[in-house]
Coordinates of C-alpha atoms in Angstrom, one line a residue:
X13 CA -25.3 -42.1 89.3
X14 CA -27.9 -44.2 91.1
X15 CA -31.5 -45.2 90.2
X16 CA -32.9 -42.4 92.5
X17 CA -31.0 -39.7 90.7
X18 CA -32.0 -41.0 87.3
X19 CA -35.6 -40.8 88.1
X20 CA -35.4 -37.4 89.7
X21 CA -36.7 -34.0 88.5
X22 CA -34.5 -31.0 88.9
X23 CA -35.8 -27.5 89.6
X24 CA -34.3 -24.5 87.8
X25 CA -34.8 -21.6 90.1
X26 CA -34.3 -19.0 87.2
X27 CA -34.4 -15.3 87.5
X28 CA -37.6 -14.6 89.4
X29 CA -40.8 -16.1 90.6
X30 CA -42.8 -12.8 90.1
X31 CA -45.2 -13.5 87.0
X32 CA -44.5 -10.0 85.6
X33 CA -40.6 -10.5 85.8
X34 CA -41.1 -13.9 84.2
X35 CA -42.8 -12.6 81.3
X36 CA -40.3 -9.8 80.9
X37 CA -37.5 -12.5 81.0
X38 CA -39.3 -14.5 78.4
X39 CA -39.7 -11.6 76.1
X40 CA -36.1 -10.6 76.4
X41 CA -34.7 -14.1 75.9
X42 CA -37.2 -14.6 73.0
X43 CA -35.8 -11.5 71.3
X44 CA -32.2 -12.6 71.6
X45 CA -33.0 -16.1 70.6
X46 CA -34.7 -14.8 67.4
X47 CA -31.9 -12.4 66.8
X48 CA -29.3 -15.2 67.2
X49 CA -31.1 -17.6 64.8
X50 CA -31.9 -15.2 62.2
X51 CA -28.6 -13.5 62.3
X52 CA -26.5 -16.7 62.0
X53 CA -28.8 -18.0 59.3
X54 CA -28.1 -14.8 57.4
X55 CA -24.3 -15.3 57.7
X56 CA -24.6 -18.9 56.6
X57 CA -26.6 -17.7 53.6
X58 CA -24.2 -15.0 52.6
X59 CA -21.1 -17.1 53.0
X60 CA -22.6 -20.0 51.1
X61 CA -24.1 -17.9 48.2
X62 CA -21.6 -15.2 47.6
X63 CA -18.4 -16.5 45.6
X64 CA -16.4 -13.5 46.9
X65 CA -16.7 -15.1 50.5
X66 CA -15.3 -18.5 49.7
X67 CA -12.1 -17.8 51.7
X68 CA -10.8 -19.5 54.9
X69 CA -11.9 -16.7 57.1
X70 CA -15.6 -17.0 56.0
X71 CA -15.3 -20.9 56.0
X72 CA -14.6 -20.7 59.7
X73 CA -17.3 -18.0 60.2
X74 CA -19.9 -20.1 58.5
X75 CA -19.0 -22.9 60.9
X76 CA -19.3 -20.6 63.9
X77 CA -22.7 -19.4 62.7
X78 CA -23.8 -23.1 62.4
X79 CA -22.7 -23.7 65.9
X80 CA -24.1 -20.6 67.6
X81 CA -27.8 -21.2 67.0
X82 CA -27.2 -24.7 68.4
X83 CA -25.5 -23.2 71.4
X84 CA -28.2 -20.8 72.4
X85 CA -31.0 -23.5 71.7
X86 CA -29.5 -25.6 74.5
X87 CA -30.6 -23.2 77.3
X88 CA -32.8 -20.4 76.1
X89 CA -36.0 -22.2 74.7
X90 CA -36.3 -24.2 77.9
X91 CA -35.8 -21.2 80.0
X92 CA -38.5 -19.3 77.9
X93 CA -41.0 -22.1 78.2
X94 CA -40.6 -22.4 81.9
X95 CA -41.2 -18.7 82.4
X96 CA -44.2 -18.7 80.1
X97 CA -45.6 -21.7 81.8
X98 CA -44.7 -20.7 85.3
X99 CA -42.8 -23.9 85.6
X100 CA -39.3 -24.6 86.8
X101 CA -38.8 -28.2 86.4
X102 CA -36.5 -30.3 84.1
X103 CA -36.2 -34.0 83.9
X104 CA -32.9 -35.9 84.7
X105 CA -32.4 -36.8 81.0
X106 CA -33.0 -33.2 79.9
X107 CA -30.5 -32.0 82.5
X108 CA -28.0 -34.5 81.3
X109 CA -28.7 -33.4 77.6
X110 CA -28.1 -29.8 78.6
X111 CA -24.8 -30.5 80.2
X112 CA -23.5 -32.7 77.4
X113 CA -24.7 -30.3 74.4
X114 CA -23.6 -27.1 76.2
X115 CA -20.1 -28.5 76.9
X116 CA -19.9 -29.8 73.4
X117 CA -20.8 -26.7 71.8
X118 CA -18.9 -24.3 74.2
X119 CA -15.6 -26.3 73.8
X120 CA -16.1 -26.4 70.0
X121 CA -16.6 -22.7 69.9
X122 CA -13.4 -21.9 72.0
X123 CA -11.5 -24.1 69.5
X124 CA -13.1 -22.3 66.5
X125 CA -12.3 -19.0 67.8
X126 CA -8.7 -20.1 68.3
X127 CA -8.4 -21.4 64.7
X128 CA -10.0 -18.2 63.5
X129 CA -7.3 -16.2 65.4
X130 CA -4.6 -18.4 63.7
X131 CA -6.1 -17.8 60.3
X132 CA -6.0 -13.9 60.9
X133 CA -2.4 -14.3 62.1
X134 CA -1.2 -16.2 59.0
X135 CA -3.2 -13.8 56.6
X136 CA -1.7 -10.7 58.1
X137 CA 1.8 -11.8 59.3
X138 CA 2.6 -14.4 56.6
X139 CA 0.4 -13.4 53.5
X140 CA 2.9 -15.1 51.0
X141 CA 2.3 -18.5 52.9
X142 CA -1.4 -18.1 53.4
X143 CA -2.7 -20.3 50.6
X144 CA -0.3 -23.1 51.6
X145 CA -0.9 -23.0 55.4
X146 CA -4.8 -22.4 55.1
X147 CA -5.5 -24.6 52.2
X148 CA -9.1 -26.1 52.1
X149 CA -7.9 -29.4 53.4
X150 CA -6.1 -27.7 56.4
X151 CA -9.4 -25.8 57.2
X152 CA -11.5 -28.8 57.1
X153 CA -9.1 -30.7 59.4
X154 CA -8.8 -27.9 61.9
X155 CA -12.7 -27.5 62.0
X156 CA -13.1 -31.3 62.4
X157 CA -10.5 -31.3 65.2
X158 CA -12.6 -28.6 66.9
X159 CA -15.7 -30.7 67.0
X160 CA -13.9 -33.9 68.0
X161 CA -12.4 -32.0 71.0
X162 CA -15.7 -30.6 71.9
X163 CA -17.2 -34.3 71.8
X164 CA -14.5 -35.7 73.8
X165 CA -14.7 -32.9 76.4
X166 CA -18.5 -33.2 76.6
X167 CA -18.4 -37.0 77.2
X168 CA -15.9 -36.5 80.0
X169 CA -17.8 -33.8 81.6
X170 CA -21.1 -35.4 81.4
X171 CA -20.0 -38.8 82.6
X172 CA -18.0 -37.2 85.6
X173 CA -20.7 -34.9 86.8
X174 CA -23.3 -37.5 87.0
X175 CA -21.1 -40.2 88.3
X176 CA -21.7 -39.3 92.0
X177 CA -25.1 -39.6 93.7
X178 CA -27.1 -36.4 94.6
X179 CA -28.6 -36.4 98.0
X180 CA -29.4 -32.7 98.5
X181 CA -32.5 -30.8 97.4
X182 CA -32.4 -30.8 93.7
X183 CA -32.7 -27.0 93.2
X184 CA -30.4 -25.4 90.6
X185 CA -30.0 -21.9 91.1
X186 CA -29.6 -21.0 87.3
X187 CA -31.8 -21.0 84.2
X188 CA -30.2 -24.3 82.9
X189 CA -28.3 -27.3 84.3
X190 CA -24.9 -25.7 85.2
X191 CA -22.1 -28.0 86.2
X192 CA -20.9 -26.0 89.3
X193 CA -24.6 -25.9 90.4
X194 CA -24.9 -29.8 90.0
X195 CA -21.6 -30.5 91.9
X196 CA -23.0 -28.6 94.9
X197 CA -25.8 -31.1 94.9
X198 CA -23.5 -34.2 95.3
X199 CA -23.3 -36.3 98.4
X200 CA -19.6 -36.3 98.3
X201 CA -16.8 -34.4 96.7
X202 CA -16.9 -35.3 93.0
X203 CA -13.0 -35.6 92.4
X204 CA -13.3 -36.8 88.9
X205 CA -15.3 -33.8 87.7
X206 CA -12.9 -31.3 89.5
X207 CA -10.1 -32.9 87.5
X208 CA -12.0 -32.7 84.2
X209 CA -12.8 -29.0 85.1
X210 CA -9.2 -28.4 85.9
X211 CA -8.0 -29.9 82.7
X212 CA -10.7 -28.0 80.6
X213 CA -9.6 -24.7 82.3
X214 CA -5.9 -25.3 81.5
X215 CA -6.7 -26.1 77.7
X216 CA -9.1 -23.0 77.6
X217 CA -6.5 -20.8 79.2
X218 CA -3.9 -22.1 76.7
X219 CA -6.2 -21.2 73.8
X220 CA -6.7 -17.8 75.3
X221 CA -3.0 -17.1 75.6
X222 CA -2.4 -18.5 72.0
X223 CA -5.2 -15.9 70.7
X224 CA -3.5 -13.2 72.7
X225 CA 0.0 -14.0 71.4
X226 CA -1.5 -14.1 67.7
X227 CA -3.1 -10.7 68.2
X228 CA 0.0 -9.2 69.6
X229 CA 1.9 -10.2 66.4
X230 CA -1.2 -9.0 64.3
X231 CA -1.3 -5.7 65.9
X232 CA 2.5 -5.1 65.5
X233 CA 2.2 -6.1 61.8
X234 CA -0.9 -3.9 61.2
X235 CA 0.8 -0.8 62.8
X236 CA 3.7 -1.3 60.4
X237 CA 1.4 -1.3 57.4
X238 CA 2.1 1.7 55.2
X239 CA -1.5 1.8 53.9
X240 CA -4.1 3.5 56.0
X241 CA -6.9 1.6 54.3
X242 CA -5.0 -1.7 54.8
X243 CA -4.7 -0.9 58.6
X244 CA -8.4 0.0 58.8
X245 CA -9.5 -3.3 57.1
X246 CA -7.3 -5.4 59.4
X247 CA -8.5 -3.8 62.5
X248 CA -12.1 -4.1 61.3
X249 CA -11.9 -8.0 61.1
X250 CA -9.5 -8.5 64.2
X251 CA -11.0 -6.3 66.8
X252 CA -14.5 -7.8 66.7
X253 CA -13.1 -11.2 66.9
X254 CA -11.0 -10.3 70.0
X255 CA -14.1 -8.7 71.7
X256 CA -16.1 -11.9 71.2
X257 CA -13.1 -14.1 72.5
X258 CA -12.6 -11.9 75.6
X259 CA -16.3 -11.8 76.5
X260 CA -16.8 -15.5 75.9
X261 CA -13.9 -16.8 77.8
X262 CA -13.6 -14.2 80.7
X263 CA -17.3 -14.9 81.7
X264 CA -16.8 -18.6 81.4
X265 CA -13.6 -18.5 83.6
X266 CA -15.4 -16.4 86.1
X267 CA -18.3 -18.7 86.5
X268 CA -16.2 -21.9 86.9
X269 CA -13.3 -20.5 89.0
X270 CA -15.6 -18.4 91.4
X271 CA -16.7 -20.4 94.5
X272 CA -20.5 -20.8 94.7
X273 CA -22.0 -18.1 97.0
X274 CA -23.9 -19.5 100.1
X275 CA -27.1 -17.7 98.8
X276 CA -28.5 -17.4 95.3
X277 CA -27.1 -14.4 93.4
X278 CA -28.7 -12.6 90.5
X279 CA -25.0 -11.5 89.5
X280 CA -24.2 -15.3 88.8
X281 CA -27.3 -15.6 86.5
X282 CA -26.2 -12.5 84.5
X283 CA -22.6 -13.8 84.2
X284 CA -23.8 -17.2 82.9
X285 CA -26.0 -15.2 80.2
X286 CA -22.6 -13.8 79.0
X287 CA -21.2 -17.2 77.9
X288 CA -24.5 -19.0 76.9
X289 CA -26.9 -16.5 75.3
X290 CA -24.9 -13.2 74.4
X291 CA -22.1 -14.6 72.1
X292 CA -24.5 -16.3 69.7
X293 CA -26.7 -13.1 69.6
X294 CA -23.8 -10.6 69.2
X295 CA -21.6 -12.6 66.8
X296 CA -23.8 -12.0 63.7
X297 CA -24.0 -8.3 64.6
X298 CA -20.2 -7.8 65.1
X299 CA -19.2 -9.8 62.1
X300 CA -21.8 -8.4 59.6
X301 CA -22.1 -4.8 60.7
X302 CA -18.4 -4.0 61.0
X303 CA -17.3 -6.1 58.0
X304 CA -17.2 -4.4 54.6
X305 CA -17.2 -7.7 52.6
X306 CA -20.3 -8.9 54.5
X307 CA -22.1 -5.6 54.0
X308 CA -21.4 -5.8 50.2
X309 CA -22.4 -9.4 50.0
X310 CA -25.6 -8.4 51.6
X311 CA -26.2 -5.6 49.1
X312 CA -25.6 -8.0 46.3
X313 CA -28.0 -10.5 47.8
X314 CA -30.7 -7.7 48.0
X315 CA -30.2 -6.8 44.4
X316 CA -30.4 -10.3 43.3
X317 CA -33.6 -10.9 45.3
X318 CA -35.2 -7.7 43.7
X319 CA -34.2 -8.7 40.3

């Protein structure tokens, strides 16, 4: 990074320059942002307040719900503000902050989703050893490791991305500071960041394979359950989690593995929405609406509030 870069202003091209479409974009993103914040706050409240939800699965869910509002807050508010003010600028340090916190939170989310799949695997495939393998200490250690891995990955990505001077027009064809877009502005090939991206993709793919293997074992065990009610409960907790993981990782893989097009594409903007804005918004809906325990906890909270 040189002084000219650090004093620069980046231009986020966003979805459209048409005022009516900018207002529509601001309204849609505002609705999704509000839904994400309120939904995750509700899950945090329920998993903290209800004594029946003091289990490892809901401990990890509460951590995920603490992370998701932060993840969407990295990109959505700035994009909403730019659309409402008809502005598309972001400062250099604002861009650095977006890269750091987006990488930190996205990496931590992948790690947490992997840990949650392991929790479901142990609960369904090894129920007699569940309390030993998923003790409170083990849960805290796995959660802390997820945050540490996210922090280390964020430091590497941020340092490598901005280690090479940028000499092209500082136009970013995204609604946030996206690493592939920033690499296209570099004066030379950023070998360090390509290496870091490669390592990150390998680790993320490893997490994805681990999750898939866990769910193969889970579904085999579920299909062998004699109780129809037990199978329904297992599927209701596992299938939503698998949907979230697949959506989050597949869109991220596509964005980072696909070569940047020569001309800006609305399709690339939509794909990026699926790993930055959609997961924090749909997670509360999936985990609360399809989870019997969460719905019962919400009813108990309503009764307590009325009384």
